[in-house]
């Protein structure tokens, strides 16, 4: 490690040369430009447009009222008054309602059994059957939430009517509860999911671009008898550091765009301080660069880069905790997630931009990103040495 540090301190000019060389390779390759710039700026826009609706409203439902009582009609009127659900029609039976759902004339069915009002009158538990289209989870969520809210409100009225009258002067009263979202004020899927995706896109586009660059090196060596005519020979640690600096410079604009501008355009949560977010993003981009340079060893050619994307994207989304809480994962998966820069990058970015946390409050994520920078700088340097040694061995044999 001491020798590595000495090589860097003695070769600042070589680091600069490696940085310039990487920039030249980047901007002379259309494929790399697409991944570094176009993908990192187009994907946040695309995902934001897809989730821009945030919360679906007026989802069509059909009612099958086998009870046909005053209580069931009041329930339907209250349900139709919610912003989530639109009662478009009544069906004579469940078969007719299912046919309507199959033809996408509705996305949910509300069924009242024959004994609904009778059970309410007896003070027994009454059931309302809800059938939802599960092809889109947002529809299922909204219909279920609206039905549950109406049912709870009506149950509260029934219980209040049966409760004993509180004598005047005793100060009794009903407990009032209110839901006040702090970060995701719209309570929308876009504001909760997109904040993680925005950070993840930067890492994935970085991996793709670095993979294409490395694949280009391998292709040039195959076409030139094991020699890369564009190779810039410097020590491994110098090459890795110079590339990382080049990647960071290239990603200044995409990072500003993805983490600050896109939330502003689509009105996603914007509670963080812009300067602190950019300070936080510095070790994140560096860690992504070293991480990408480490795993470029698995890339055998330019086309193989797409396999890397297909294999890693879903895994990194899962490990970030967006699809399943990290605290509910097993020890192995938590440890795996801790080694991925996007896990800490997304965690810190969501806390700062959505919930208004300061950089000091996210010191754990910030420190972990710097630790990952050190870890993957070492591994990337070892990978660079391994690749150079293997290539020298091949050239010697030839």
Short mmCIF file of C-alpha atoms in Angstrom, two decimals:
data_model
loop_
_atom_site.label_atom_id
_atom_site.label_comp_id
_atom_site.label_asym_id
_atom_site.label_seq_id
_atom_site.Cartn_x
_atom_site.Cartn_y
_atom_site.Cartn_z
CA UNK A 1 0.00 0.00 0.00
CA UNK A 2 2.89 2.36 0.79
CA UNK A 3 4.36 1.73 -2.66
CA UNK A 4 0.99 2.43 -4.25
CA UNK A 5 0.72 5.79 -2.48
CA UNK A 6 4.29 6.69 -3.46
CA UNK A 7 3.57 5.90 -7.12
CA UNK A 8 0.61 8.25 -7.08
CA UNK A 9 2.45 11.06 -5.30
CA UNK A 10 5.44 10.79 -7.64
CA UNK A 11 3.31 10.68 -10.79
CA UNK A 12 0.77 13.52 -10.73
CA UNK A 13 1.57 14.24 -14.37
CA UNK A 14 1.00 10.60 -15.27
CA UNK A 15 -2.37 10.69 -13.51
CA UNK A 16 -3.32 13.74 -15.54
CA UNK A 17 -2.16 12.03 -18.74
CA UNK A 18 -4.22 8.95 -17.89
CA UNK A 19 -7.24 11.17 -17.26
CA UNK A 20 -6.84 12.98 -20.60
CA UNK A 21 -6.31 9.68 -22.40
CA UNK A 22 -9.55 8.28 -20.92
CA UNK A 23 -11.44 11.41 -21.92
CA UNK A 24 -10.15 11.08 -25.49
CA UNK A 25 -11.23 7.45 -25.66
CA UNK A 26 -14.62 8.35 -24.21
CA UNK A 27 -15.48 11.16 -26.61
CA UNK A 28 -14.13 9.30 -29.65
CA UNK A 29 -16.42 6.30 -29.06
CA UNK A 30 -20.10 6.77 -29.88
CA UNK A 31 -21.11 3.75 -27.81
CA UNK A 32 -19.42 5.10 -24.69
CA UNK A 33 -20.98 8.53 -25.19
CA UNK A 34 -24.40 6.88 -25.44
CA UNK A 35 -23.94 5.02 -22.15
CA UNK A 36 -22.16 7.76 -20.21
CA UNK A 37 -24.31 10.70 -21.33
CA UNK A 38 -27.40 9.67 -23.30
CA UNK A 39 -28.46 6.75 -21.08
CA UNK A 40 -27.70 8.55 -17.83
CA UNK A 41 -29.83 11.50 -18.97
CA UNK A 42 -32.56 9.72 -20.96
CA UNK A 43 -33.42 6.97 -18.48
CA UNK A 44 -34.30 9.32 -15.58
CA UNK A 45 -36.54 11.23 -17.98
CA UNK A 46 -38.14 8.03 -19.29
CA UNK A 47 -38.80 6.55 -15.84
CA UNK A 48 -40.13 9.87 -14.57
CA UNK A 49 -42.58 10.08 -17.46
CA UNK A 50 -43.78 6.54 -16.77
CA UNK A 51 -44.39 7.24 -13.07
CA UNK A 52 -45.44 10.87 -13.49
CA UNK A 53 -49.07 10.01 -12.72
CA UNK A 54 -47.92 9.25 -9.15
CA UNK A 55 -51.32 7.91 -8.00
CA UNK A 56 -54.05 6.57 -10.33
CA UNK A 57 -57.44 8.19 -9.77
CA UNK A 58 -61.04 7.23 -10.61
CA UNK A 59 -60.32 3.55 -11.17
CA UNK A 60 -63.39 1.89 -12.65
CA UNK A 61 -65.17 -0.66 -10.46
CA UNK A 62 -68.44 -2.56 -10.81
CA UNK A 63 -70.73 -3.40 -7.92
CA UNK A 64 -72.52 -6.72 -7.46
CA UNK A 65 -75.09 -5.99 -4.77
CA UNK A 66 -76.72 -9.25 -3.65
CA UNK A 67 -78.02 -7.55 -0.50
CA UNK A 68 -79.76 -4.55 -2.10
CA UNK A 69 -80.20 -2.77 1.20
CA UNK A 70 -79.91 0.82 2.34
CA UNK A 71 -76.61 0.04 4.04
CA UNK A 72 -75.02 -1.36 0.88
CA UNK A 73 -76.20 1.62 -1.18
CA UNK A 74 -74.71 4.05 1.35
CA UNK A 75 -71.45 2.13 1.21
CA UNK A 76 -71.38 2.38 -2.60
CA UNK A 77 -72.11 6.14 -2.52
CA UNK A 78 -69.29 6.70 -0.04
CA UNK A 79 -66.94 4.57 -2.13
CA UNK A 80 -67.84 6.44 -5.32
CA UNK A 81 -67.08 9.73 -3.53
CA UNK A 82 -63.46 8.74 -2.91
CA UNK A 83 -60.88 10.09 -5.38
CA UNK A 84 -59.45 6.63 -5.99
CA UNK A 85 -62.56 4.79 -7.21
CA UNK A 86 -65.28 5.42 -9.79
CA UNK A 87 -68.34 3.14 -9.59
CA UNK A 88 -69.26 2.86 -13.25
CA UNK A 89 -72.11 0.32 -13.09
CA UNK A 90 -73.98 -2.39 -11.23
CA UNK A 91 -73.81 -5.99 -12.43
CA UNK A 92 -76.58 -8.54 -12.03
CA UNK A 93 -74.19 -11.28 -10.90
CA UNK A 94 -70.51 -12.13 -10.50
CA UNK A 95 -70.29 -13.76 -13.93
CA UNK A 96 -71.33 -10.54 -15.62
CA UNK A 97 -68.86 -8.55 -13.51
CA UNK A 98 -66.00 -10.92 -14.30
CA UNK A 99 -66.74 -10.59 -18.01
CA UNK A 100 -66.51 -6.81 -17.66
CA UNK A 101 -63.16 -7.11 -15.88
CA UNK A 102 -61.86 -9.53 -18.50
CA UNK A 103 -62.65 -6.97 -21.21
CA UNK A 104 -61.03 -4.21 -19.10
CA UNK A 105 -64.29 -2.31 -18.68
CA UNK A 106 -63.41 -2.20 -14.99
CA UNK A 107 -60.45 -2.93 -12.73
CA UNK A 108 -62.30 -4.06 -9.62
CA UNK A 109 -65.47 -5.73 -8.36
CA UNK A 110 -67.23 -4.89 -5.09
CA UNK A 111 -69.57 -7.65 -3.93
CA UNK A 112 -72.07 -7.37 -1.05
CA UNK A 113 -73.30 -10.74 0.28
CA UNK A 114 -77.01 -11.27 0.94
CA UNK A 115 -76.55 -11.06 4.70
CA UNK A 116 -74.57 -7.78 4.74
CA UNK A 117 -77.28 -5.54 6.27
CA UNK A 118 -78.61 -8.38 8.44
CA UNK A 119 -75.23 -8.90 10.08
CA UNK A 120 -74.87 -5.16 10.66
CA UNK A 121 -78.27 -5.04 12.33
CA UNK A 122 -77.38 -7.92 14.62
CA UNK A 123 -74.11 -6.27 15.59
CA UNK A 124 -72.15 -9.03 13.93
CA UNK A 125 -69.25 -8.75 11.53
CA UNK A 126 -70.31 -7.98 7.97
CA UNK A 127 -68.17 -8.74 4.96
CA UNK A 128 -67.58 -6.88 1.72
CA UNK A 129 -65.80 -8.89 -0.99
CA UNK A 130 -63.27 -6.99 -3.12
CA UNK A 131 -61.83 -8.41 -6.35
CA UNK A 132 -59.02 -6.44 -8.01
CA UNK A 133 -57.00 -6.56 -11.20
CA UNK A 134 -53.52 -7.60 -10.02
CA UNK A 135 -51.78 -6.95 -13.36
CA UNK A 136 -50.88 -3.46 -12.12
CA UNK A 137 -50.14 -3.22 -8.41
CA UNK A 138 -51.03 0.49 -8.25
CA UNK A 139 -54.63 -0.27 -9.24
CA UNK A 140 -54.92 -3.01 -6.66
CA UNK A 141 -53.46 -0.75 -3.98
CA UNK A 142 -55.78 2.17 -4.71
CA UNK A 143 -58.99 0.11 -4.86
CA UNK A 144 -58.10 -1.75 -1.67
CA UNK A 145 -57.16 1.48 0.16
CA UNK A 146 -60.40 3.22 -0.86
CA UNK A 147 -62.56 0.24 0.18
CA UNK A 148 -60.72 -0.11 3.49
CA UNK A 149 -61.06 3.60 4.25
CA UNK A 150 -64.82 3.59 3.62
CA UNK A 151 -65.28 0.42 5.66
CA UNK A 152 -63.34 1.85 8.60
CA UNK A 153 -65.28 5.12 8.47
CA UNK A 154 -68.63 3.31 8.48
CA UNK A 155 -67.51 0.97 11.26
CA UNK A 156 -66.50 4.00 13.33
CA UNK A 157 -69.95 5.56 12.90
CA UNK A 158 -71.68 2.34 13.92
CA UNK A 159 -69.51 1.99 17.02
CA UNK A 160 -70.00 5.64 17.95
CA UNK A 161 -73.78 5.27 17.66
CA UNK A 162 -73.75 2.28 20.00
CA UNK A 163 -71.38 3.84 22.51
CA UNK A 164 -72.71 5.28 25.77
CA UNK A 165 -73.29 9.01 25.87
CA UNK A 166 -70.51 10.78 27.75
CA UNK A 167 -71.84 13.12 30.46
CA UNK A 168 -71.21 16.80 29.81
CA UNK A 169 -68.22 18.19 31.68
CA UNK A 170 -66.20 15.00 31.86
CA UNK A 171 -64.04 16.10 28.92
CA UNK A 172 -64.56 12.92 26.96
CA UNK A 173 -64.15 12.94 23.22
CA UNK A 174 -63.20 10.99 20.17
CA UNK A 175 -59.52 10.51 19.41
CA UNK A 176 -58.74 12.20 16.11
CA UNK A 177 -55.89 10.81 14.03
CA UNK A 178 -54.35 12.34 10.94
CA UNK A 179 -51.78 11.07 8.47
CA UNK A 180 -49.16 13.68 7.59
CA UNK A 181 -46.52 12.47 5.09
CA UNK A 182 -43.24 14.31 5.63
CA UNK A 183 -41.22 13.45 2.53
CA UNK A 184 -43.49 11.89 -0.07
CA UNK A 185 -46.35 14.36 0.33
CA UNK A 186 -48.16 13.03 -2.74
CA UNK A 187 -48.01 9.49 -1.30
CA UNK A 188 -47.21 8.42 -4.86
CA UNK A 189 -45.23 5.56 -6.26
CA UNK A 190 -43.10 7.84 -8.41
CA UNK A 191 -41.86 9.92 -5.49
CA UNK A 192 -40.90 6.80 -3.55
CA UNK A 193 -39.46 4.64 -6.34
CA UNK A 194 -37.88 7.20 -8.64
CA UNK A 195 -35.54 8.62 -6.01
CA UNK A 196 -33.78 5.26 -5.81
CA UNK A 197 -33.86 4.70 -9.58
CA UNK A 198 -32.25 8.08 -10.27
CA UNK A 199 -29.20 7.14 -8.21
CA UNK A 200 -29.08 3.60 -9.59
CA UNK A 201 -29.14 4.77 -13.22
CA UNK A 202 -25.87 6.65 -12.70
CA UNK A 203 -24.13 3.51 -11.49
CA UNK A 204 -25.55 1.28 -14.23
CA UNK A 205 -24.68 3.69 -17.04
CA UNK A 206 -21.17 3.96 -15.59
CA UNK A 207 -20.79 0.17 -15.61
CA UNK A 208 -22.01 -0.01 -19.21
CA UNK A 209 -19.67 2.72 -20.41
CA UNK A 210 -16.61 1.30 -18.67
CA UNK A 211 -17.51 -2.15 -19.98
CA UNK A 212 -17.73 -0.86 -23.55
CA UNK A 213 -14.35 0.88 -23.17
CA UNK A 214 -12.73 -2.31 -21.90
CA UNK A 215 -14.46 -4.35 -24.59
CA UNK A 216 -13.02 -1.99 -27.18
CA UNK A 217 -9.52 -2.59 -25.79
CA UNK A 218 -9.97 -6.36 -26.09
CA UNK A 219 -11.34 -6.03 -29.63
CA UNK A 220 -8.39 -3.88 -30.73
CA UNK A 221 -5.93 -6.37 -29.30
CA UNK A 222 -7.62 -9.23 -31.14
CA UNK A 223 -7.38 -7.33 -34.41
CA UNK A 224 -3.75 -6.25 -33.90
CA UNK A 225 -2.06 -9.42 -32.71
CA UNK A 226 -2.40 -8.72 -29.00
CA UNK A 227 -1.39 -5.06 -29.18
CA UNK A 228 -3.67 -2.12 -28.51
CA UNK A 229 -2.46 0.80 -30.64
CA UNK A 230 -4.31 3.24 -28.36
CA UNK A 231 -2.81 1.87 -25.13
CA UNK A 232 -1.33 4.39 -22.69
CA UNK A 233 1.22 2.56 -20.56
CA UNK A 234 1.30 3.79 -16.96
CA UNK A 235 1.31 1.98 -13.59
CA UNK A 236 -1.97 0.28 -12.75
CA UNK A 237 -2.82 2.52 -9.80
CA UNK A 238 -2.15 5.62 -11.88
CA UNK A 239 -4.33 4.34 -14.71
CA UNK A 240 -7.21 3.48 -12.37
CA UNK A 241 -7.07 6.85 -10.61
CA UNK A 242 -6.81 8.79 -13.87
CA UNK A 243 -9.81 6.97 -15.30
CA UNK A 244 -11.84 7.62 -12.17
CA UNK A 245 -11.09 11.35 -12.37
CA UNK A 246 -12.12 11.34 -16.04
CA UNK A 247 -15.37 9.53 -15.25
CA UNK A 248 -16.14 12.00 -12.47
CA UNK A 249 -15.63 14.95 -14.82
CA UNK A 250 -17.87 13.37 -17.45
CA UNK A 251 -20.60 12.71 -14.88
CA UNK A 252 -20.82 16.25 -13.48
CA UNK A 253 -23.64 17.21 -15.84
CA UNK A 254 -25.54 13.86 -15.69
CA UNK A 255 -25.39 13.94 -11.88
CA UNK A 256 -26.74 17.49 -11.69
CA UNK A 257 -29.42 16.55 -14.19
CA UNK A 258 -30.53 13.27 -12.59
CA UNK A 259 -30.35 14.18 -8.91
CA UNK A 260 -31.44 17.83 -8.99
CA UNK A 261 -33.09 18.82 -12.26
CA UNK A 262 -35.33 15.78 -12.90
CA UNK A 263 -37.04 15.99 -9.46
CA UNK A 264 -37.67 19.68 -10.14
CA UNK A 265 -39.14 19.03 -13.60
CA UNK A 266 -41.55 16.34 -12.40
CA UNK A 267 -42.24 17.82 -8.97
CA UNK A 268 -40.73 14.95 -7.01
CA UNK A 269 -39.59 15.64 -3.42
CA UNK A 270 -36.99 18.43 -3.30
CA UNK A 271 -36.22 18.86 0.38
CA UNK A 272 -32.44 18.51 0.25
CA UNK A 273 -29.75 21.17 -0.05
CA UNK A 274 -28.30 21.11 -3.59
CA UNK A 275 -24.70 21.71 -2.50
CA UNK A 276 -24.83 18.96 0.12
CA UNK A 277 -26.33 16.54 -2.41
CA UNK A 278 -23.51 17.24 -4.85
CA UNK A 279 -20.91 16.83 -2.09
CA UNK A 280 -22.55 13.50 -1.23
CA UNK A 281 -22.52 12.45 -4.90
CA UNK A 282 -18.72 12.90 -5.22
CA UNK A 283 -17.72 9.69 -3.37
CA UNK A 284 -20.70 7.96 -4.97
CA UNK A 285 -19.51 8.64 -8.53
CA UNK A 286 -15.92 7.75 -7.60
CA UNK A 287 -17.08 4.51 -5.97
CA UNK A 288 -19.14 3.70 -9.08
CA UNK A 289 -16.07 4.26 -11.25
CA UNK A 290 -13.77 2.04 -9.18
CA UNK A 291 -16.58 -0.53 -8.88
CA UNK A 292 -17.03 -0.55 -12.67
CA UNK A 293 -13.29 -0.82 -13.28
CA UNK A 294 -13.19 -3.82 -10.95
CA UNK A 295 -15.97 -5.73 -12.66
CA UNK A 296 -14.87 -4.91 -16.20
CA UNK A 297 -12.74 -8.06 -15.96
CA UNK A 298 -15.86 -10.14 -16.70
CA UNK A 299 -16.48 -8.28 -19.98
CA UNK A 300 -15.11 -10.26 -22.93
CA UNK A 301 -16.22 -7.84 -25.66
CA UNK A 302 -18.32 -4.77 -26.33
CA UNK A 303 -21.50 -6.77 -26.86
CA UNK A 304 -21.01 -8.68 -23.60
CA UNK A 305 -21.63 -5.42 -21.74
CA UNK A 306 -25.37 -5.80 -22.27
CA UNK A 307 -25.29 -9.12 -20.43
CA UNK A 308 -23.79 -7.27 -17.47
CA UNK A 309 -26.72 -4.87 -17.52
CA UNK A 310 -29.31 -7.64 -17.67
CA UNK A 311 -27.64 -9.61 -14.87
CA UNK A 312 -26.94 -6.81 -12.43
CA UNK A 313 -29.83 -4.34 -12.75
CA UNK A 314 -32.53 -6.35 -10.99
CA UNK A 315 -30.05 -7.59 -8.39
CA UNK A 316 -28.92 -4.06 -7.49
CA UNK A 317 -32.52 -2.82 -7.32
CA UNK A 318 -33.34 -5.64 -4.91
CA UNK A 319 -30.25 -5.07 -2.76
CA UNK A 320 -30.95 -1.33 -2.49
CA UNK A 321 -34.10 -2.06 -0.47
CA UNK A 322 -36.59 -0.51 -2.89
CA UNK A 323 -38.52 -3.75 -3.48
CA UNK A 324 -38.00 -5.30 -0.04
CA UNK A 325 -36.81 -3.64 3.20
CA UNK A 326 -33.13 -4.28 3.83
CA UNK A 327 -33.77 -4.94 7.51
CA UNK A 328 -35.96 -7.89 6.50
CA UNK A 329 -33.26 -9.47 4.32
CA UNK A 330 -30.95 -12.23 5.40
CA UNK A 331 -27.46 -11.51 6.70
CA UNK A 332 -25.84 -12.58 3.42
CA UNK A 333 -27.96 -10.22 1.29
CA UNK A 334 -27.44 -7.33 3.67
CA UNK A 335 -23.68 -7.88 3.42
CA UNK A 336 -23.93 -8.05 -0.37
CA UNK A 337 -25.92 -4.82 -0.44
CA UNK A 338 -23.35 -3.09 1.73
CA UNK A 339 -20.73 -3.73 -0.96
CA UNK A 340 -22.74 -2.05 -3.74
CA UNK A 341 -22.27 1.74 -4.10
CA UNK A 342 -25.87 2.26 -5.26
CA UNK A 343 -27.19 0.90 -1.95
CA UNK A 344 -25.56 3.67 0.08
CA UNK A 345 -25.97 6.23 -2.70
CA UNK A 346 -29.71 5.64 -2.95
CA UNK A 347 -30.16 5.50 0.84
CA UNK A 348 -28.40 8.80 1.41
CA UNK A 349 -29.97 10.53 -1.58
CA UNK A 350 -33.52 9.52 -0.60
CA UNK A 351 -32.98 10.68 2.97
CA UNK A 352 -31.59 14.04 1.85
CA UNK A 353 -33.85 14.83 -1.09
CA UNK A 354 -37.11 13.27 0.16
CA UNK A 355 -36.89 13.78 3.91
CA UNK A 356 -34.63 16.83 4.07
CA UNK A 357 -31.80 15.15 5.98
CA UNK A 358 -28.52 17.02 6.17
CA UNK A 359 -25.19 15.64 5.01
CA UNK A 360 -24.16 15.27 8.64
CA UNK A 361 -27.26 13.16 9.32
CA UNK A 362 -26.20 10.85 6.48
CA UNK A 363 -22.64 10.49 7.73
CA UNK A 364 -22.91 6.69 7.74
CA UNK A 365 -23.82 6.50 4.04
CA UNK A 366 -21.24 9.16 3.20
CA UNK A 367 -18.49 7.35 5.11
CA UNK A 368 -19.45 4.00 3.60
CA UNK A 369 -19.15 5.44 0.10
CA UNK A 370 -15.61 6.66 0.85
CA UNK A 371 -14.76 3.24 2.28
CA UNK A 372 -16.07 1.61 -0.89
CA UNK A 373 -13.92 4.05 -2.88
CA UNK A 374 -10.84 2.74 -1.06
CA UNK A 375 -11.91 -0.90 -1.34
CA UNK A 376 -12.69 -0.82 -5.05
CA UNK A 377 -9.65 1.35 -5.83
CA UNK A 378 -7.50 -1.47 -4.51
CA UNK A 379 -9.49 -4.18 -6.33
CA UNK A 380 -9.53 -2.18 -9.58
CA UNK A 381 -5.76 -1.74 -9.39
CA UNK A 382 -5.33 -5.48 -8.83
CA UNK A 383 -7.61 -6.20 -11.80
CA UNK A 384 -5.61 -3.78 -13.97
CA UNK A 385 -2.37 -5.51 -12.99
CA UNK A 386 -3.89 -8.92 -13.65
CA UNK A 387 -5.09 -7.88 -17.11
CA UNK A 388 -1.70 -6.36 -18.00
CA UNK A 389 0.20 -9.44 -16.75
CA UNK A 390 -2.06 -11.81 -18.65
CA UNK A 391 -1.66 -9.78 -21.83
CA UNK A 392 2.13 -9.67 -21.44
CA UNK A 393 2.15 -13.45 -21.03
CA UNK A 394 0.17 -13.89 -24.24
CA UNK A 395 2.46 -11.54 -26.16
CA UNK A 396 5.53 -13.41 -24.89
CA UNK A 397 4.13 -16.75 -26.06
CA UNK A 398 3.31 -15.29 -29.46
#
